[in-house]
Coordinates of C-alpha atoms and ligand atoms in Angstrom, one line a residue:
M138 CA -41.3 -31.7 143.1
L139 CA -44.0 -30.4 140.6
C140 CA -46.4 -28.3 143.4
G141 CA -48.2 -25.8 140.9
L142 CA -50.1 -26.0 137.1
G143 CA -51.9 -23.4 135.3
T144 CA -52.1 -23.0 131.9
W145 CA -53.7 -21.0 128.8
L146 CA -55.5 -21.0 125.5
P147 CA -56.3 -18.1 123.3
P148 CA -59.9 -17.6 123.7
K149 CA -60.4 -17.8 119.4
V150 CA -62.0 -21.4 118.4
V151 CA -61.6 -22.7 114.9
P152 CA -63.9 -25.5 114.8
N153 CA -62.2 -28.3 112.1
D154 CA -64.8 -27.0 109.5
E155 CA -63.5 -23.3 109.4
I156 CA -60.4 -24.9 108.1
A157 CA -62.3 -27.0 105.6
A158 CA -64.1 -23.8 104.5
R159 CA -61.2 -22.5 102.8
L160 CA -58.3 -25.6 101.9
D161 CA -58.8 -29.1 100.4
T162 CA -59.8 -30.9 103.6
S163 CA -63.1 -32.2 105.4
D164 CA -63.9 -31.9 109.2
E165 CA -64.4 -35.9 108.7
W166 CA -60.9 -36.7 107.4
I167 CA -59.2 -34.0 110.1
R168 CA -61.4 -36.2 113.0
A169 CA -60.7 -39.9 111.6
R170 CA -56.6 -39.1 110.6
T171 CA -56.1 -37.3 113.8
G172 CA -58.7 -36.9 116.4
I173 CA -58.8 -33.0 116.5
R174 CA -62.1 -31.4 116.2
Q175 CA -61.1 -27.4 117.1
R176 CA -57.5 -25.7 118.2
H177 CA -56.9 -22.2 119.7
V178 CA -55.4 -20.1 117.9
V179 CA -54.1 -16.6 118.6
E180 CA -55.8 -13.2 117.3
P181 CA -53.4 -11.1 115.0
G182 CA -50.8 -9.6 117.5
T183 CA -50.7 -12.0 120.3
A184 CA -47.7 -13.1 120.7
T185 CA -45.9 -16.3 122.1
S186 CA -44.8 -14.3 125.2
D187 CA -48.8 -13.3 126.0
L188 CA -50.0 -16.3 126.6
A189 CA -46.9 -17.2 128.7
V190 CA -47.8 -15.0 131.1
E191 CA -50.8 -16.1 131.9
A192 CA -50.1 -19.6 132.0
G193 CA -47.0 -18.6 134.4
L194 CA -48.9 -16.3 136.7
R195 CA -51.2 -19.1 137.3
A196 CA -49.0 -21.9 138.1
L197 CA -47.1 -19.6 140.4
K198 CA -51.0 -19.4 141.9
S199 CA -51.2 -23.2 142.1
A200 CA -48.8 -23.1 143.8
D201 CA -49.1 -20.8 146.2
T202 CA -46.2 -18.6 145.0
D203 CA -45.1 -15.3 143.7
Q204 CA -41.2 -15.9 144.0
V205 CA -39.1 -18.6 141.9
D206 CA -35.1 -18.8 141.3
A207 CA -35.4 -19.2 137.8
L208 CA -37.6 -19.6 134.4
V209 CA -37.4 -21.8 131.9
L210 CA -39.4 -21.5 128.9
A211 CA -39.9 -24.1 126.3
T212 CA -41.2 -22.6 122.6
T213 CA -39.8 -22.9 119.2
T214 CA -42.0 -19.9 118.4
P215 CA -40.1 -16.9 120.8
D216 CA -41.4 -13.7 120.2
R217 CA -38.0 -12.6 118.6
P218 CA -35.4 -14.6 116.8
C219 CA -33.2 -12.4 119.5
P220 CA -33.0 -12.0 122.7
A221 CA -34.6 -15.3 124.3
T222 CA -38.6 -14.6 125.0
A223 CA -38.4 -16.1 128.9
P224 CA -36.4 -13.0 130.4
D225 CA -39.3 -10.7 129.2
V226 CA -42.0 -13.2 130.3
A227 CA -39.8 -13.2 133.8
H228 CA -40.2 -9.2 133.7
R229 CA -44.5 -9.3 133.0
I230 CA -45.1 -11.8 135.8
G231 CA -42.6 -9.9 138.5
L232 CA -40.2 -11.5 138.5
D233 CA -37.1 -9.6 137.8
R234 CA -33.6 -10.4 137.8
V235 CA -34.3 -14.4 138.2
A236 CA -32.3 -16.5 135.8
A237 CA -34.5 -17.0 132.6
F238 CA -33.9 -18.7 129.6
D239 CA -35.3 -20.7 126.2
V240 CA -35.2 -24.4 125.7
N241 CA -36.0 -25.1 122.1
A242 CA -36.9 -29.3 122.0
V243 CA -39.8 -28.4 119.3
C244 CA -42.7 -30.7 120.8
T245 CA -40.2 -32.1 123.7
G246 CA -39.7 -29.0 125.0
F247 CA -41.6 -29.2 127.8
L248 CA -39.8 -32.3 129.1
Y249 CA -36.3 -30.7 128.3
G250 CA -37.2 -27.7 129.9
M251 CA -38.8 -29.4 133.1
A252 CA -35.5 -31.8 133.2
S253 CA -33.7 -28.5 133.3
A254 CA -35.5 -26.8 135.9
A255 CA -34.9 -30.3 137.9
G256 CA -31.6 -30.3 137.5
L257 CA -30.8 -26.0 138.8
I258 CA -32.3 -27.9 141.6
A259 CA -30.6 -31.1 142.3
A260 CA -27.3 -28.2 141.3
G261 CA -28.5 -26.6 144.4
V262 CA -29.2 -22.9 141.9
A263 CA -32.6 -22.6 142.3
E264 CA -35.4 -24.0 145.2
R265 CA -37.8 -23.2 143.1
V266 CA -38.2 -23.1 138.7
L267 CA -41.0 -22.2 137.2
V268 CA -40.8 -24.4 133.7
I269 CA -43.6 -22.6 130.8
G270 CA -43.8 -24.3 127.7
A271 CA -45.4 -22.3 125.4
D272 CA -46.0 -21.9 121.7
T273 CA -48.2 -20.0 118.9
F274 CA -47.6 -22.5 115.5
S275 CA -50.5 -20.8 114.0
T276 CA -47.5 -17.8 113.1
I277 CA -45.3 -20.7 111.6
T278 CA -47.2 -22.9 109.8
D279 CA -48.4 -22.3 105.9
P280 CA -52.2 -21.5 106.3
D281 CA -52.7 -23.2 102.7
C282 CA -51.1 -26.1 104.3
R283 CA -54.0 -28.1 104.9
S284 CA -51.2 -31.1 106.5
T285 CA -50.0 -28.6 109.2
A286 CA -53.1 -26.2 109.4
A287 CA -55.0 -28.2 110.4
I288 CA -53.2 -30.5 113.2
F289 CA -51.3 -27.3 115.0
G290 CA -52.8 -25.2 117.6
D291 CA -51.5 -22.4 120.2
G292 CA -51.5 -22.9 123.7
A293 CA -49.4 -22.5 127.3
G294 CA -49.2 -24.6 130.3
A295 CA -46.7 -23.9 133.2
V296 CA -45.5 -25.7 136.3
V297 CA -43.7 -24.9 139.0
L298 CA -41.0 -27.6 140.4
R299 CA -39.1 -26.8 144.0
A300 CA -36.9 -28.6 145.8
G301 CA -38.2 -31.3 148.1
S302 CA -37.7 -35.2 149.0
P303 CA -37.8 -38.1 146.6
H304 CA -40.9 -39.4 149.1
E305 CA -43.5 -36.8 148.3
L306 CA -46.3 -36.9 146.1
G307 CA -45.1 -34.4 143.0
A308 CA -41.7 -35.6 143.1
L309 CA -40.2 -36.4 139.7
G310 CA -38.9 -39.6 139.2
P311 CA -35.9 -39.7 136.9
F312 CA -35.8 -38.8 133.1
D313 CA -35.3 -39.9 130.1
L314 CA -33.9 -38.0 127.1
G315 CA -32.9 -38.2 123.8
S316 CA -32.2 -37.3 120.3
D317 CA -31.2 -37.9 116.9
G318 CA -30.2 -34.8 114.5
A319 CA -29.9 -37.7 111.8
D320 CA -33.2 -36.9 111.1
A321 CA -33.6 -33.1 112.0
D322 CA -35.1 -32.4 107.7
L323 CA -38.4 -33.9 109.1
I324 CA -39.4 -31.4 111.2
M325 CA -38.1 -28.0 110.6
V326 CA -38.5 -24.2 109.6
P327 CA -36.1 -23.7 106.3
A328 CA -35.2 -20.3 106.4
G329 CA -34.6 -18.0 108.8
G330 CA -31.6 -19.3 110.5
S331 CA -28.1 -18.9 109.7
R332 CA -28.1 -21.6 107.5
Q333 CA -30.2 -19.3 105.0
R334 CA -29.3 -16.0 105.9
S335 CA -25.1 -16.2 105.6
T336 CA -25.8 -17.0 101.9
R337 CA -27.1 -13.0 102.0
R338 CA -29.9 -13.9 99.6
P339 CA -33.9 -13.5 100.4
A340 CA -35.4 -17.2 101.7
A341 CA -37.0 -19.3 99.0
P342 CA -41.0 -18.2 99.1
G343 CA -42.8 -19.9 101.8
A344 CA -39.5 -20.9 103.5
E345 CA -40.3 -19.4 106.7
F346 CA -42.6 -22.1 107.0
F347 CA -43.0 -25.1 109.5
T348 CA -42.6 -28.1 107.4
M349 CA -43.0 -32.0 108.5
A350 CA -42.6 -35.1 106.7
G351 CA -46.0 -36.5 108.6
K352 CA -45.9 -39.8 107.8
A353 CA -42.2 -40.9 108.6
V354 CA -42.6 -38.3 111.6
F355 CA -45.4 -40.8 112.6
R356 CA -44.1 -43.8 113.2
K357 CA -41.0 -42.7 114.6
A358 CA -43.1 -40.5 117.5
I359 CA -44.7 -43.7 118.1
F360 CA -41.6 -45.8 118.0
Q361 CA -39.5 -43.4 120.1
M362 CA -42.2 -42.2 122.8
A363 CA -43.0 -46.1 123.3
G364 CA -39.1 -46.9 123.7
S365 CA -38.6 -43.8 126.3
A366 CA -41.6 -44.8 128.2
Q367 CA -40.4 -48.2 128.8
S368 CA -36.6 -46.6 129.1
V369 CA -37.5 -43.9 131.6
L370 CA -39.8 -47.1 133.9
Q371 CA -36.4 -49.3 134.0
K372 CA -34.4 -46.2 135.5
A373 CA -36.9 -45.7 137.8
G374 CA -37.4 -49.7 138.9
L375 CA -41.2 -49.6 137.9
R376 CA -43.2 -51.5 135.4
L377 CA -45.8 -50.7 133.0
R378 CA -48.5 -51.5 135.6
D379 CA -47.5 -49.9 138.2
I380 CA -48.5 -47.0 136.2
D381 CA -52.2 -45.3 136.1
K382 CA -51.9 -42.7 133.7
F383 CA -50.0 -41.6 130.9
V384 CA -49.9 -37.9 130.0
I385 CA -47.8 -38.0 126.1
H386 CA -47.6 -35.6 123.7
Q387 CA -51.2 -35.3 122.0
A388 CA -49.7 -35.0 118.2
N389 CA -52.3 -37.5 116.9
A390 CA -55.1 -39.5 118.9
R391 CA -53.6 -43.0 116.5
I392 CA -50.4 -41.9 117.7
L393 CA -52.1 -42.3 121.3
N394 CA -53.3 -45.3 120.5
G395 CA -50.3 -46.5 118.6
V396 CA -48.0 -46.1 121.8
A397 CA -50.4 -47.6 123.7
D398 CA -50.2 -51.0 121.4
M399 CA -46.7 -50.8 121.3
L400 CA -46.6 -51.0 125.0
G401 CA -49.5 -53.5 125.4
Q402 CA -51.1 -51.1 127.2
P403 CA -55.2 -50.1 127.4
T404 CA -55.3 -46.9 125.2
G405 CA -58.0 -45.9 128.7
K406 CA -54.8 -45.4 130.3
F407 CA -53.9 -42.4 128.1
V408 CA -54.9 -38.8 128.8
R409 CA -56.1 -37.3 125.8
N410 CA -57.2 -34.0 125.1
I411 CA -56.5 -33.3 121.1
E412 CA -60.1 -32.8 120.0
Q413 CA -60.2 -29.7 121.6
V414 CA -57.0 -27.9 121.2
G415 CA -55.1 -30.1 118.4
N416 CA -51.3 -30.5 118.6
T417 CA -49.5 -27.7 120.8
A418 CA -46.0 -28.8 120.8
A419 CA -44.8 -26.8 124.0
A420 CA -48.1 -26.7 125.6
S421 CA -49.0 -29.9 124.7
V422 CA -47.9 -32.3 127.9
P423 CA -49.4 -29.6 130.7
L424 CA -52.5 -28.3 128.9
A425 CA -53.4 -32.6 128.6
L426 CA -52.4 -32.6 132.5
T427 CA -55.2 -29.9 133.3
S428 CA -57.5 -31.3 131.2
A429 CA -57.2 -34.8 133.4
C430 CA -57.4 -33.1 136.1
E431 CA -60.2 -31.3 135.7
S432 CA -62.2 -34.7 134.2
G433 CA -61.0 -35.9 137.8
E434 CA -59.4 -39.1 135.6
L435 CA -55.8 -37.9 136.8
R436 CA -56.3 -37.5 140.8
A437 CA -54.0 -37.2 143.8
G438 CA -51.5 -40.1 144.3
Q439 CA -51.6 -41.5 140.7
R440 CA -48.8 -42.8 139.3
V441 CA -48.3 -40.4 135.9
L442 CA -46.1 -41.3 132.8
L443 CA -45.0 -37.8 131.1
G444 CA -43.8 -38.3 127.6
A445 CA -43.2 -36.2 124.7
F446 CA -41.6 -36.6 120.5
G447 CA -40.5 -33.7 118.5
G448 CA -38.5 -31.7 115.6
G449 CA -34.8 -32.8 116.7
L450 CA -35.8 -34.9 116.8
T451 CA -36.5 -35.2 119.8
W452 CA -38.1 -37.4 123.2
G453 CA -38.0 -37.5 126.3
S454 CA -40.5 -38.9 129.9
T455 CA -40.6 -38.6 133.2
V456 CA -42.8 -40.1 136.3
L457 CA -44.2 -39.2 138.9
R458 CA -46.8 -39.6 141.8
W459 CA -49.4 -36.8 141.1
P460 CA -49.6 -34.2 143.7
D461 CA -52.6 -32.8 145.2
I462 CA -52.6 -29.3 144.2
E463 CA -55.5 -26.5 142.9
I464 CA -55.3 -26.4 139.0
L465 CA -55.3 -23.0 137.6
Ligands
UT7_290 O1 -45.8 -33.0 117.0 C1 -44.4 -33.2 116.7 C2 -44.6 -34.5 115.6 N1 -46.0 -34.8 114.9 C3 -46.2 -35.6 115.0 O2 -46.5 -36.6 115.1 C4 -47.2 -35.9 113.3 C5 -47.4 -37.2 112.5 N2 -47.9 -37.3 111.4 C6 -49.6 -37.0 111.7 O3 -50.2 -36.7 112.1 C7 -49.6 -37.8 110.0 O4 -48.8 -38.2 109.6 C8 -50.6 -36.0 109.6 C9 -51.7 -36.3 110.6 C10 -50.1 -35.1 109.7 C11 -50.7 -36.9 108.7 O5 -52.2 -38.3 108.5 P1 -51.7 -39.4 107.7 O6 -52.5 -40.3 107.2 O7 -50.4 -39.6 107.9 O8 -51.4 -38.7 106.3 P2 -50.8 -38.7 105.1 O9 -49.9 -38.0 105.6 O10 -50.4 -40.4 104.9 O11 -51.1 -38.4 103.5 C12 -52.3 -39.4 103.3 C13 -52.7 -38.3 102.2 C14 -52.1 -37.6 101.1 O12 -52.6 -37.6 100.0 P3 -52.5 -38.3 98.8 O13 -50.9 -37.7 98.4 O14 -52.4 -39.8 99.3 O15 -53.1 -37.4 97.7 C15 -52.6 -36.0 101.6 O16 -52.1 -35.3 100.8 O17 -54.2 -37.4 103.1 C16 -53.3 -36.1 102.3 N3 -53.6 -35.1 103.3 C17 -55.1 -34.6 103.5 N4 -56.5 -34.7 103.5 C18 -57.3 -34.2 103.1 C19 -52.9 -34.6 104.2 N5 -53.3 -34.3 105.5 C20 -54.9 -33.5 104.7 C21 -56.1 -33.1 105.2 N6 -57.2 -33.2 104.2 N7 -55.8 -32.2 106.3

């Protein structure tokens, strides 16, 4: 049962013009090819955990609770390679001694995190779980690379899941999760892990930055998000027309249109906030949910399909009927 939702964006906004002023790109290109107008980025010294704490506190308040049994943090940009960032976030939120771990499924992290939390609840390990998706891609993208620096933004979003009946509003339907490691190289940070460090040689210049084979990823994102949506609907015994809103990873406005096309659904059923925040990786789905609730596009009782696609490659979907909750 989803019973709370909270988000946090770092205050600093970077409009397209600011990127165009230092890179060979333009506001027109970024808007036309991605749908993005601006993104939020962290100030020097701000880490992913700082955003995660803010979003987590808001989700707990939205769920009207200050206690959970576990915290799952989906992130690709942990504060440090070791240890996981989740225990630190739990401690700073005041959730001392709870189970806390990170999940890295890149932009699918939030869906993987929610599925892990739902599993902990189903297994009786936890009654309530705080799931946070938080990323600061501005810390791993090459500031001189126009095709990644223009796309990604920083942010965090969180939900509280609790045990409940499958008939209640907010009850999460089945999950569809998948991966294809054969294409692991399409989205990656080449250096910094054991593959490079075991060579005992310093990383090649620039190899610590995030890279993405944009065109190949674009096509796979459409194909896998559409396929995963169909799989989860089949598992749930639902049809496409039963879904009121699709809240899927905000990677590119053209990808949202492509998924709508492939599913034969009107683009108006696809929530979009990419214009304001860019691609925020693991924070993307909860940020889109918040924006849809705030605009009145998503209302209690509506059936919503959540979906994502990202590095790994990974993808995932779930369905639920939206609960009557206060968003913070
Ligand atoms: O979040 C997880 C998954 N991520 C995604 O799903 C992202 C998927 N990919 C995309 O959204 C798009 O592929 C991009 C937005 C990254 C790129 O858009 P595109 O329309 O696929 O462009 P492209 O990569 O095919 O590049 C076309 C041209 C290239 O120039 P040449 O080689 O044709 O001369 C690029 O260098 O556009 C160029 N280009 C740019 N030009 C101006 C790439 N980025 C920019 C830019 N400004 N920011």
